[in-house]
Amino acid sequence: MHPAFSVIFLTTLIGVGQGLFLALYTGESYAVVELLPAQSQDFYVWGSVIAVAFLIGGLIASVFHLGHPERAWRAATCWRTSWLSREVIVLPTVIGAISVYGGLHALGWDLSIIGIETKVRGDLTLLIGLGGVLATFLLFICTAMIYACIKFLQEWSTPLTVINYTLLGTASGFTLATAFASYQAPDLVNFYGGWAIVITVTAFITRIASLIRNARIRAKSSLQTAIGVRDTRIKQRSMGFMGGSFNTRDFFHGASMLVFRSIKWIFLALTFVLPVILLSAGMATASMTMLIAAFVVQYIGLIAERWFFFAQANHPQNLYYQTVG
């Protein structure tokens, strides 16, 4: 498939925003039961602002993928049958939930709506945050299922697509939370850094699993199934025309095999290996620069990873439009 950079930026940017919010809520949950030191309201306010900024950035990037942006609202009307439509509904819900969560912290509304005296404080923000967490995981599923539900694109049609979208977004969010904590809440650097490394390593394992799976795929479509014959002595000699078309541009990445294979090793290094090294070194030396570099390097790696994800999907129509004997 042809990787569209508007979609690449949409999925990677909202993944960072979702992951950062999960990190914020995890940190607050640990703090209210006194497993972590309590943080100022500013930490959650500015963290929420950054998370919302990434989500809105992804939303803006998606506009460039639409032929008629003014008709985008119509996408929400097909929520019964379309994962894209569900994503269109859930994304603003996540933005709204995180905005309310950050707003409650900004207003200092540390309310106890349950009415039971415990060590847990801030019931309202925890409940609103829990709603945001559920919506965040739902958004991961909606975004990933847009691709995982396409049965004839065998490289995408696997539960690993959903798992990888969730883990990669969460890993990038926790890595950003580590860099953010080094500036705003140094007490939480090791907590977020440790989780960022664990999630990144887990994402590395599941991404490798998907690469191995895809390398072993036996294509269901062939020249024989395309025209309904059993004779194996079929050889395609022409695609019927000399010039390019929508079919030759939109369903094939167009890169050479050398570039295609190189991108795989580049994203494995930038998304997984280097961030773990930089996070470990940053925590050991209390270096904010290394922690920021870990996020920047990982995000660049995610762009390459998402390009490879889209490019690796081999559309059956390429049997005719890209393969010429």
Coordinates of N, CA, C and O in Angstrom, one line a residue, residues 101-163:
Y101 N -10.3 16.5 32.6 CA -9.4 15.9 33.6 C -8.3 17.0 34.0 O -8.1 17.3 35.2
G102 N -7.7 17.6 33.0 CA -6.8 18.7 33.2 C -7.4 19.9 33.8 O -6.8 20.6 34.7
G103 N -8.6 20.2 33.3 CA -9.4 21.4 33.9 C -9.7 21.3 35.3 O -9.6 22.3 36.1
L104 N -10.1 20.1 35.8 CA -10.4 19.9 37.2 C -9.1 20.1 38.1 O -9.2 20.7 39.1
H105 N -8.0 19.6 37.5 CA -6.7 19.9 38.3 C -6.4 21.3 38.3 O -5.9 21.9 39.3
A106 N -6.6 22.0 37.1 CA -6.3 23.5 37.1 C -7.2 24.2 38.1 O -6.7 25.2 38.7
L107 N -8.4 23.8 38.2 CA -9.3 24.5 39.2 C -9.1 24.0 40.6 O -9.6 24.6 41.6
G108 N -8.3 23.0 40.8 CA -8.0 22.5 42.1 C -9.2 21.8 42.8 O -9.4 21.8 44.0
W109 N -10.1 21.3 42.0 CA -11.3 20.6 42.5 C -11.0 19.2 43.0 O -11.3 18.2 42.3
D110 N -10.4 19.2 44.2 CA -10.0 17.9 44.8 C -11.2 17.4 45.6 O -11.2 17.3 46.8
L111 N -12.3 17.0 44.9 CA -13.6 16.7 45.5 C -13.6 15.2 45.9 O -13.1 14.3 45.2
S112 N -14.4 14.9 47.0 CA -14.6 13.6 47.4 C -16.1 13.3 47.1 O -17.0 13.6 47.9
I113 N -16.4 12.7 46.0 CA -17.8 12.5 45.6 C -18.3 11.2 46.1 O -19.5 11.0 46.1
I114 N -17.4 10.3 46.5 CA -17.9 9.0 47.1 C -18.3 9.2 48.5 O -19.2 8.6 49.0
G115 N -17.6 10.1 49.3 CA -18.0 10.4 50.6 C -17.5 9.5 51.7 O -17.9 9.5 52.8
I116 N -16.5 8.7 51.3 CA -15.9 7.8 52.3 C -14.5 8.3 52.6 O -13.7 8.6 51.6
E117 N -14.1 8.4 53.8 CA -12.8 9.0 54.2 C -11.8 7.8 54.0 O -11.8 6.9 54.7
T118 N -10.9 8.0 53.1 CA -9.8 7.1 52.9 C -8.5 7.9 52.6 O -8.6 9.1 52.6
K119 N -7.4 7.2 52.4 CA -6.2 7.9 52.0 C -6.3 8.4 50.6 O -5.5 9.2 50.2
V120 N -7.2 7.9 49.8 CA -7.4 8.3 48.4 C -8.1 9.7 48.4 O -9.2 9.8 48.9
R121 N -7.4 10.6 47.7 CA -8.0 11.9 47.6 C -8.2 12.2 46.1 O -7.6 11.6 45.2
G122 N -9.2 13.1 45.8 CA -9.4 13.5 44.5 C -10.2 12.5 43.7 O -9.9 12.1 42.6
D123 N -11.3 12.0 44.3 CA -12.2 11.0 43.7 C -12.7 11.5 42.3 O -12.7 10.7 41.3
L124 N -13.0 12.8 42.2 CA -13.6 13.3 40.9 C -12.6 13.2 39.8 O -13.0 12.7 38.7
T125 N -11.4 13.6 40.0 CA -10.4 13.5 38.9 C -10.1 12.1 38.6 O -9.8 11.7 37.4
L126 N -10.1 11.2 39.6 CA -9.8 9.8 39.3 C -11.0 9.2 38.5 O -10.7 8.4 37.6
L127 N -12.2 9.5 38.8 CA -13.3 9.0 38.0 C -13.3 9.5 36.6 O -13.6 8.8 35.6
I128 N -13.2 10.8 36.5 CA -13.1 11.4 35.1 C -11.9 10.8 34.3 O -12.0 10.5 33.2
G129 N -10.8 10.7 35.0 CA -9.6 10.1 34.4 C -9.8 8.7 34.0 O -9.4 8.2 32.9
L130 N -10.6 7.9 34.8 CA -10.9 6.5 34.5 C -11.7 6.5 33.2 O -11.5 5.6 32.3
G131 N -12.7 7.4 33.1 CA -13.4 7.4 31.8 C -12.5 7.7 30.6 O -12.7 7.2 29.5
G132 N -11.6 8.7 30.8 CA -10.6 9.0 29.8 C -9.8 7.8 29.4 O -9.4 7.6 28.2
V133 N -9.4 7.0 30.4 CA -8.5 5.8 30.2 C -9.3 4.8 29.3 O -8.8 4.3 28.3
L134 N -10.6 4.6 29.7 CA -11.4 3.6 28.9 C -11.6 4.1 27.5 O -11.5 3.3 26.5
A135 N -11.8 5.4 27.3 CA -12.0 6.0 26.0 C -10.7 5.9 25.2 O -10.6 5.7 24.0
T136 N -9.5 6.1 25.9 CA -8.2 6.0 25.2 C -8.0 4.6 24.7 O -7.5 4.4 23.5
F137 N -8.2 3.6 25.5 CA -8.1 2.2 25.0 C -9.0 1.9 23.8 O -8.7 1.2 22.9
L138 N -10.3 2.4 23.9 CA -11.2 2.2 22.8 C -10.7 2.9 21.6 O -10.9 2.3 20.5
L139 N -10.1 4.1 21.7 CA -9.5 4.7 20.5 C -8.4 3.9 19.9 O -8.3 3.8 18.7
F140 N -7.5 3.3 20.7 CA -6.5 2.4 20.2 C -7.1 1.3 19.4 O -6.7 1.0 18.3
I141 N -8.2 0.7 19.9 CA -8.9 -0.4 19.2 C -9.5 0.1 17.9 O -9.3 -0.5 16.8
C142 N -10.2 1.2 17.9 CA -10.8 1.8 16.7 C -9.8 2.0 15.6 O -10.0 1.7 14.4
T143 N -8.7 2.7 16.0 CA -7.7 3.1 15.0 C -7.1 1.8 14.4 O -6.9 1.7 13.2
A144 N -6.7 0.9 15.2 CA -6.1 -0.3 14.7 C -7.0 -1.2 13.9 O -6.6 -1.8 12.9
M145 N -8.3 -1.3 14.3 CA -9.2 -2.1 13.6 C -9.6 -1.6 12.2 O -10.1 -2.4 11.4
I146 N -9.3 -0.4 12.0 CA -9.5 0.2 10.6 C -8.7 -0.7 9.6 O -9.1 -1.0 8.5
Y147 N -7.5 -1.1 10.1 CA -6.6 -1.9 9.2 C -6.8 -3.4 9.5 O -6.7 -4.2 8.6
A148 N -6.9 -3.8 10.8 CA -7.0 -5.2 11.1 C -8.2 -5.9 10.6 O -8.2 -7.1 10.4
C149 N -9.3 -5.2 10.3 CA -10.5 -5.8 9.8 C -10.5 -6.1 8.3 O -11.4 -6.7 7.8
I150 N -9.5 -5.6 7.6 CA -9.4 -5.8 6.1 C -8.8 -7.2 5.9 O -7.6 -7.4 5.9
K151 N -9.7 -8.2 5.6 CA -9.3 -9.6 5.5 C -8.3 -9.8 4.4 O -7.4 -10.7 4.5
F152 N -8.5 -9.2 3.3 CA -7.7 -9.5 2.1 C -6.3 -8.9 2.2 O -5.4 -9.2 1.3
L153 N -6.0 -8.0 3.1 CA -4.7 -7.5 3.4 C -4.1 -8.3 4.5 O -4.2 -7.9 5.7
Q154 N -3.5 -9.4 4.2 CA -3.1 -10.4 5.2 C -2.1 -9.9 6.2 O -2.1 -10.3 7.3
E155 N -1.3 -8.9 5.8 CA -0.2 -8.4 6.7 C -0.9 -7.6 7.8 O -0.3 -7.5 8.9
W156 N -2.1 -7.0 7.6 CA -2.8 -6.2 8.6 C -3.8 -7.0 9.4 O -4.1 -6.7 10.5
S157 N -4.3 -8.1 8.8 CA -5.4 -8.8 9.4 C -5.0 -9.8 10.5 O -5.0 -11.0 10.3
T158 N -4.6 -9.2 11.6 CA -4.1 -10.0 12.7 C -4.3 -9.2 14.0 O -4.3 -8.0 14.0
P159 N -4.6 -9.9 15.1 CA -4.7 -9.2 16.4 C -3.4 -8.5 16.8 O -3.5 -7.5 17.6
L160 N -2.3 -8.9 16.2 CA -1.0 -8.2 16.5 C -1.1 -6.7 16.1 O -0.4 -5.9 16.6
T161 N -1.9 -6.4 15.1 CA -2.1 -5.0 14.6 C -2.6 -4.2 15.8 O -2.1 -3.1 16.1
V162 N -3.6 -4.7 16.5 CA -4.2 -3.9 17.6 C -3.2 -3.9 18.8 O -3.1 -2.8 19.4
I163 N -2.6 -5.0 19.0 CA -1.6 -5.0 20.2 C -0.5 -4.0 19.9 O -0.1 -3.3 20.8

